[in-house]
mmCIF file of C-alpha atoms in Angstrom:
data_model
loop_
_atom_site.group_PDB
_atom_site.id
_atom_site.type_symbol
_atom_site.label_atom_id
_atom_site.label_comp_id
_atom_site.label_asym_id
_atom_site.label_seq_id
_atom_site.Cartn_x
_atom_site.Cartn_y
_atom_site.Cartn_z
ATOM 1 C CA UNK A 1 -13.310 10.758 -7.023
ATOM 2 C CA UNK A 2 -11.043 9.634 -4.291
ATOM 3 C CA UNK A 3 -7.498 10.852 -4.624
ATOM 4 C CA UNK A 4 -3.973 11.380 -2.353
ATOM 5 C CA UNK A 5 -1.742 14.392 -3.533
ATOM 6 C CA UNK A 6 1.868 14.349 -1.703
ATOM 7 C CA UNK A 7 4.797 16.214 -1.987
ATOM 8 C CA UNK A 8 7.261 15.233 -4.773
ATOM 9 C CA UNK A 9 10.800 13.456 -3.319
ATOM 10 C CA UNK A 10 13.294 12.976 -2.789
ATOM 11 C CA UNK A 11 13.852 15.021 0.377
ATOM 12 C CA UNK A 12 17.146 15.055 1.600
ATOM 13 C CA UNK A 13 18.179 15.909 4.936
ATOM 14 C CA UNK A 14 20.749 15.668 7.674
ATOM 15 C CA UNK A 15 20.724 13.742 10.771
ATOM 16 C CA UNK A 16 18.583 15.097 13.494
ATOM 17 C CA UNK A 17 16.874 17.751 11.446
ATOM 18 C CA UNK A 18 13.035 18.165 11.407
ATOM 19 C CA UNK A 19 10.907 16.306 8.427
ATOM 20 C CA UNK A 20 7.330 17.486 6.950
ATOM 21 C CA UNK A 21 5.901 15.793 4.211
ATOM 22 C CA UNK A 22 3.002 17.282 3.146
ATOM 23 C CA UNK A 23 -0.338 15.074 1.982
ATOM 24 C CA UNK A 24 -3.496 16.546 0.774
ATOM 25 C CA UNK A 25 -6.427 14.220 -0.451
ATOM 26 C CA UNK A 26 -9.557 14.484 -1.848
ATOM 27 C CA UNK A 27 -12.687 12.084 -0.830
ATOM 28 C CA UNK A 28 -15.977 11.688 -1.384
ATOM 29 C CA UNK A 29 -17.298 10.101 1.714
ATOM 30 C CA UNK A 30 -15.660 10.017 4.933
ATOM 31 C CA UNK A 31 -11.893 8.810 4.947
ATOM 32 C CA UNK A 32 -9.924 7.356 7.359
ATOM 33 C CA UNK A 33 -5.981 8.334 6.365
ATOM 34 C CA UNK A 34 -2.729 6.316 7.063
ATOM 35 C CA UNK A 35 0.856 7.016 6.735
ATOM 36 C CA UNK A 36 3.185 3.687 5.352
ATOM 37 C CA UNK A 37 6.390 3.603 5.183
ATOM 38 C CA UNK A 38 8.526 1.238 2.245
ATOM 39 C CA UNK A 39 12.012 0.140 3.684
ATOM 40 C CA UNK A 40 14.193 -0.819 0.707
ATOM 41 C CA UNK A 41 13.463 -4.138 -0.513
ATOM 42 C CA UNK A 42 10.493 -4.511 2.081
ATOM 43 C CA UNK A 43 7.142 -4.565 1.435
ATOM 44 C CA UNK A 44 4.459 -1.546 3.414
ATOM 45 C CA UNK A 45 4.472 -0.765 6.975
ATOM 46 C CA UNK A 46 1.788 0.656 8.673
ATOM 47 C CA UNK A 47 3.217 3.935 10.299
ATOM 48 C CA UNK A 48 0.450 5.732 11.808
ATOM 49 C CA UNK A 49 -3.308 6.141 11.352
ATOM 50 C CA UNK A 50 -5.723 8.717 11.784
ATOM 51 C CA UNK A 51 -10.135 7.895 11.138
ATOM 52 C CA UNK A 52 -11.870 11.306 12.333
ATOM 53 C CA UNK A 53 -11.058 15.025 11.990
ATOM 54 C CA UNK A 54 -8.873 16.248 14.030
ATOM 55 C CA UNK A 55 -6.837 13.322 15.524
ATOM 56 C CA UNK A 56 -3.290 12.729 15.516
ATOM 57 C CA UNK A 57 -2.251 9.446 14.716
ATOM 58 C CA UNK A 58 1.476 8.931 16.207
ATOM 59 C CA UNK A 59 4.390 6.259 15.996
ATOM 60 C CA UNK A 60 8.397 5.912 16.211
ATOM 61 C CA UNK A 61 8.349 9.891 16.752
ATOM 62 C CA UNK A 62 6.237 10.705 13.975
ATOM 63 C CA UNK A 63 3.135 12.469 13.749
ATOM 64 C CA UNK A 64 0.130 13.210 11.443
ATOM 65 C CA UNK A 65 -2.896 15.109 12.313
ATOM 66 C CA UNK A 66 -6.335 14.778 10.274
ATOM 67 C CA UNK A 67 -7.376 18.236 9.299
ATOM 68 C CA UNK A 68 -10.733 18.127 7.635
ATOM 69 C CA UNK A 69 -10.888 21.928 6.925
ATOM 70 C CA UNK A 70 -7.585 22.141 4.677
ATOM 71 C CA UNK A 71 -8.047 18.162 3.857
ATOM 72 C CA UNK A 72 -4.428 17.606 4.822
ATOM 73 C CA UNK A 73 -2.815 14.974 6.997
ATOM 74 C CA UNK A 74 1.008 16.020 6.871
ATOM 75 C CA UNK A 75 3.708 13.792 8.420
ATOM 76 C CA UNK A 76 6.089 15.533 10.762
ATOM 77 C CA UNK A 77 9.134 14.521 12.896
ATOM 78 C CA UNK A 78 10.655 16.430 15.428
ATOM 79 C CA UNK A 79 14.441 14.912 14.635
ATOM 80 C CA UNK A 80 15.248 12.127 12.054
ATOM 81 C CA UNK A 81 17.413 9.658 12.246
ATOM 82 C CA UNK A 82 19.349 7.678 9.045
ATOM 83 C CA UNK A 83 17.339 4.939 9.792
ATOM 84 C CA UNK A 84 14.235 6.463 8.188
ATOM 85 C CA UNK A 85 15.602 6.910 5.181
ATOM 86 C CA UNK A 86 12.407 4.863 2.890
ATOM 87 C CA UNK A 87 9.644 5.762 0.851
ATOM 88 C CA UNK A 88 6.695 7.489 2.590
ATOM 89 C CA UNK A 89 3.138 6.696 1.333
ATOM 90 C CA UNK A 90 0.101 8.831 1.933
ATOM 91 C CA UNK A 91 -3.064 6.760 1.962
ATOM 92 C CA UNK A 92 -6.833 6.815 2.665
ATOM 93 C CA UNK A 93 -9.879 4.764 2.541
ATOM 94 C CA UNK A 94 -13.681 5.204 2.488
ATOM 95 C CA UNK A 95 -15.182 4.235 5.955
ATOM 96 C CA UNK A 96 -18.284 2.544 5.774
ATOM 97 C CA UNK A 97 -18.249 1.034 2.144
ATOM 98 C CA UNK A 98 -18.150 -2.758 1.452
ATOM 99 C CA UNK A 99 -14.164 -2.481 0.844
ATOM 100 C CA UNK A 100 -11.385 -0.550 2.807
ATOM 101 C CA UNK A 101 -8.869 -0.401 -0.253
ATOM 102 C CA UNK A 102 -6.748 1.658 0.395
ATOM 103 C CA UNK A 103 -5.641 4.413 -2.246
ATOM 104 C CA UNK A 104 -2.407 5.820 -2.621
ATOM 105 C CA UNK A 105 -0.268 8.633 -2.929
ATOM 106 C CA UNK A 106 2.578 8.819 -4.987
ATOM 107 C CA UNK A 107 5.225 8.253 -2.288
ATOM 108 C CA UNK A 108 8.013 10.699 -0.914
ATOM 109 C CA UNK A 109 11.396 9.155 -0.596
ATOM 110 C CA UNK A 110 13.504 10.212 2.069
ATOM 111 C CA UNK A 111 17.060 10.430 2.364
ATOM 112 C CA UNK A 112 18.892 11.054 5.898
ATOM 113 C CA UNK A 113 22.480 11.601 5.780
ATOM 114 C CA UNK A 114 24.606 11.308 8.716
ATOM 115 C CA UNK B 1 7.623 -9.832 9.544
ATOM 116 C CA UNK B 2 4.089 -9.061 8.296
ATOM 117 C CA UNK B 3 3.061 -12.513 8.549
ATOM 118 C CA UNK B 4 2.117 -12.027 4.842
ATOM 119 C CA UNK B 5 4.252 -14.309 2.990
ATOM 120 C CA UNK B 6 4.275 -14.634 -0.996
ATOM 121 C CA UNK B 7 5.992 -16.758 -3.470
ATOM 122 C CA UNK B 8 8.114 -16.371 -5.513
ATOM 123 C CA UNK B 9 10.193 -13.228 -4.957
ATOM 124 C CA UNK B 10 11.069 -12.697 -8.197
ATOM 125 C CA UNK B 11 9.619 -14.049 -11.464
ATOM 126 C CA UNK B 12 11.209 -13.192 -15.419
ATOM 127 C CA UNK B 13 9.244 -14.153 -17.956
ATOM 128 C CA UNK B 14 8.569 -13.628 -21.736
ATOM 129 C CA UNK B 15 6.103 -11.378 -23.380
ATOM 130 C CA UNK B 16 2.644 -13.702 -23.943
ATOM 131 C CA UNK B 17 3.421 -16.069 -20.799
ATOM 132 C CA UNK B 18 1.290 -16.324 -18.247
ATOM 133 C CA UNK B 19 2.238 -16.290 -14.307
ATOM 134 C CA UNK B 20 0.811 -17.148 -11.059
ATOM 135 C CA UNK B 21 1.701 -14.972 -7.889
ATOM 136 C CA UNK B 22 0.618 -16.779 -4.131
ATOM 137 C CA UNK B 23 -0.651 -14.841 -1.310
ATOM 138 C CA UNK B 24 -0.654 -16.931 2.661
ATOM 139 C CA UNK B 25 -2.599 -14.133 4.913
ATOM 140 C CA UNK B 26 -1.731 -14.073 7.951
ATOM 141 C CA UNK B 27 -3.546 -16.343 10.355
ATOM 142 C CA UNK B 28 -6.822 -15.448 11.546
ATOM 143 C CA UNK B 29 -7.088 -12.449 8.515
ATOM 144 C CA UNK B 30 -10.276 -13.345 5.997
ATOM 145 C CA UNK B 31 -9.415 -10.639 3.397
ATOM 146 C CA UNK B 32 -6.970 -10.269 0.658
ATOM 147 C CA UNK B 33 -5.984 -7.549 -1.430
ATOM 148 C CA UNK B 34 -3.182 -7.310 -4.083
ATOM 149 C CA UNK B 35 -1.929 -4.106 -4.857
ATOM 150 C CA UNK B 36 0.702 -3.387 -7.891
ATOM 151 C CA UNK B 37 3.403 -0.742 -7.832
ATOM 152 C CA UNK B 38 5.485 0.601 -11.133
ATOM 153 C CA UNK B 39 6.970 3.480 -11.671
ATOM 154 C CA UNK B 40 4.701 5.294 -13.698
ATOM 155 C CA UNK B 41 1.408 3.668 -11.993
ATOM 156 C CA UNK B 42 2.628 4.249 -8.633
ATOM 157 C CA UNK B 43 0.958 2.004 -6.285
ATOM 158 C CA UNK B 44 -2.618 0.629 -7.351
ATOM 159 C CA UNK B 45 -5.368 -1.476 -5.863
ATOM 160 C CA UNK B 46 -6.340 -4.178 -7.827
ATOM 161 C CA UNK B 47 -8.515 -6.672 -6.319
ATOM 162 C CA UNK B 48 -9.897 -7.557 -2.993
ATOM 163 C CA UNK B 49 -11.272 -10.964 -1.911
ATOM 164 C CA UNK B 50 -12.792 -11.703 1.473
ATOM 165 C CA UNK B 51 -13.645 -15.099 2.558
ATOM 166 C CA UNK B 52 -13.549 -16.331 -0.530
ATOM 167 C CA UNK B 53 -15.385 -13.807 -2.372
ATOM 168 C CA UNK B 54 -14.301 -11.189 -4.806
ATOM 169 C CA UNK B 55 -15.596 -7.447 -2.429
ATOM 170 C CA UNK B 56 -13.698 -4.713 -4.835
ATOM 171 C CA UNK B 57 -12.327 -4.162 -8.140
ATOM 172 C CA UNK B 58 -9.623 -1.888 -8.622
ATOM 173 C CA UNK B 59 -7.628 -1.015 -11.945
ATOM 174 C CA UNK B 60 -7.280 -4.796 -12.716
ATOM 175 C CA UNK B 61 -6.941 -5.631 -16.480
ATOM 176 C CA UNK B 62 -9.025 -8.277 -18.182
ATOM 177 C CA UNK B 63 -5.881 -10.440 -18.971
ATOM 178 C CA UNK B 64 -5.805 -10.738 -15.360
ATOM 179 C CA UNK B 65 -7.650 -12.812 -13.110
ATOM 180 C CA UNK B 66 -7.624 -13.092 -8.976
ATOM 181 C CA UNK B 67 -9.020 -16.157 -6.829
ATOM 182 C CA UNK B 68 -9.265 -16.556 -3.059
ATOM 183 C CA UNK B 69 -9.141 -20.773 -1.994
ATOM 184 C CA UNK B 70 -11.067 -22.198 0.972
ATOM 185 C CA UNK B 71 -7.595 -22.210 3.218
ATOM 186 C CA UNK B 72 -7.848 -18.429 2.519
ATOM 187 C CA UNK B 73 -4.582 -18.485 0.401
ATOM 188 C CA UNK B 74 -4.908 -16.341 -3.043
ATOM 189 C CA UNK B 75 -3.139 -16.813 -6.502
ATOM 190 C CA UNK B 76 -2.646 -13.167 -9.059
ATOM 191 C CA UNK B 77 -2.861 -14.666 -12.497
ATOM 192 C CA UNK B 78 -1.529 -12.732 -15.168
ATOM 193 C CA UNK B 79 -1.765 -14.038 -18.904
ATOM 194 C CA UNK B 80 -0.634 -12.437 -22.343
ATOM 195 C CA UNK B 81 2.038 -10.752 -20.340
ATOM 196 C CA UNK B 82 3.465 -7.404 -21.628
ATOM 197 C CA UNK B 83 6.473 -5.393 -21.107
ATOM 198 C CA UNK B 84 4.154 -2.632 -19.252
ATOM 199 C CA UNK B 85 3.612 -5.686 -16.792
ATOM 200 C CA UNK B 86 6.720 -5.644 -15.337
ATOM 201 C CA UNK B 87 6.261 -4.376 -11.307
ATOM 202 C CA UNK B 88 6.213 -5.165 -7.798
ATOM 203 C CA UNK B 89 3.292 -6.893 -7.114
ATOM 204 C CA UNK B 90 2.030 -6.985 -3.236
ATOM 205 C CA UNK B 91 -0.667 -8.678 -0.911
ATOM 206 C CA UNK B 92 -2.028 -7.483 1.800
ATOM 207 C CA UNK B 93 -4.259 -9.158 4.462
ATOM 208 C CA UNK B 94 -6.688 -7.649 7.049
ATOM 209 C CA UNK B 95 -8.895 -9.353 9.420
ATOM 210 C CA UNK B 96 -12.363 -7.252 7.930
ATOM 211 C CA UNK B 97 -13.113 -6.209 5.070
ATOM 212 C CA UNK B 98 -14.423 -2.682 5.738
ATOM 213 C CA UNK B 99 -13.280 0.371 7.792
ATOM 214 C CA UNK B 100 -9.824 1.334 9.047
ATOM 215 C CA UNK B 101 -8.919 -1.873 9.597
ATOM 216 C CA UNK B 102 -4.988 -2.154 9.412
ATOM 217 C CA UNK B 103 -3.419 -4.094 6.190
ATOM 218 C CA UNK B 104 -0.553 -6.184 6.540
ATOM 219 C CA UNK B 105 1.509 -6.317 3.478
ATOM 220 C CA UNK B 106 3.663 -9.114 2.304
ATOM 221 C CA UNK B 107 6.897 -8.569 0.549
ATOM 222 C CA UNK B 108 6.268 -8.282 -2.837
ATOM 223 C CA UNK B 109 6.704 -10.310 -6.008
ATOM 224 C CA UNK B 110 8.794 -8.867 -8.492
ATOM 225 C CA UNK B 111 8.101 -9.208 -11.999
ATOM 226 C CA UNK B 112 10.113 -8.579 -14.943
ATOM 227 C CA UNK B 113 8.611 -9.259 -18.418
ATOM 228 C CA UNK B 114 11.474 -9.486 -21.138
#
């Protein structure tokens, strides 16, 4: 089946230091992946996408590349900021069915201290 | 702002009631999806609807029923409500129904079953 594997939270870390969460999934057709991002008390954002091997999907100073050969599609940034402390979500869906559902990882929440 | 708006925000109710969550897409997007999150669940799919008609099913319980109205608006009902019911229950909207179409999600509906 379809499936999203992410790295357990929460993931603490000071301002300006450098984030990886790591995402695996598992598909059987041909996913597009997405990285969304839960403020508290908000509902999803869209962060970045990525819908072929091999491209990076950026946004806000974040970045995710699709890598079909190790079916991973980690989320770095380069320096964080307090402001994005939230809950990360992992996500895919099946290009080229009748839905685009999107299914889930567990989420990764981060916490940035100044 | 998503442009996703749902009503209410919050919602407490007894075991065995039954409950109606709204969905207003944003304007111009023909498909619907409603997505729950709990703690132990995580986040699930649970229905989509796309002009009108039901496209996907997700992990959606029999005691619990989706429609999608002419004006595109949607209603979650959930009947014979159970403590294990109690979660934060989103809609999303997207202007297709397939591919990697970006979903905008509303703010949630929080239910607590007592």
């Amino acid at each position: 089946g379809n499936s999203v594997t992410q790295m357990e939270g929460p993931v603490t870390l000071s301002e300006e230091a450098f984030l990886t969460i790591n995402c695996t999934y598992t598909a059987t057709g041909y996913p597009s992946l997405f990285w969304y991002v839960q403020y508290p008390g908000e509902g999803l954002q869209l962060l970045l996408k990525a819908t072929k091997a091999d491209d990076k999907g950026s946004n806000k100073g974040f970045e995710a590349t699709y890598r079909k050969e190790t079916t991973s599609f980690h989320l770095e940034k380069g320096s964080v900021q307090v402001s994005d402390s939230a809950v990360y979500f992992c996500a895919l869906n099946i290009v080229g069915g009748a839905t685009n559902k999107l299914i889930f990882g567990t989420g990764t929440l981060l916490a940035v201290q100044p | 702002d998503s442009g996703v708006t749902q009503t209410p925000k919050h919602l407490i109710t007894a075991t065995g009631q039954r409950v109606t969550l709204r969905c207003s897409p944003r304007s111009g997007d023909l498909s619907v999806y409603w997505y729950q999150q709990s703690l132990d669940q995580g986040l699930q799919f649970l229905i989509q609807y796309y002009n009108g008609e039901e496209r996907a099913k997700g992990n959606i319980l029999e005691r619990f029923s989706a429609q999608q109205f002419p004006d595109l608006h949607s209603e979650l009902n959930l009947s014979s409500l159970e403590l294990g019911d109690s979660a934060l229950y989103f809609c999303a909207s997207s202007v297709g129904g397939g591919g990697a179409v970006e979903q905008f999600f509303g703010p949630g509906t929080r239910l607590t079953v007592l």
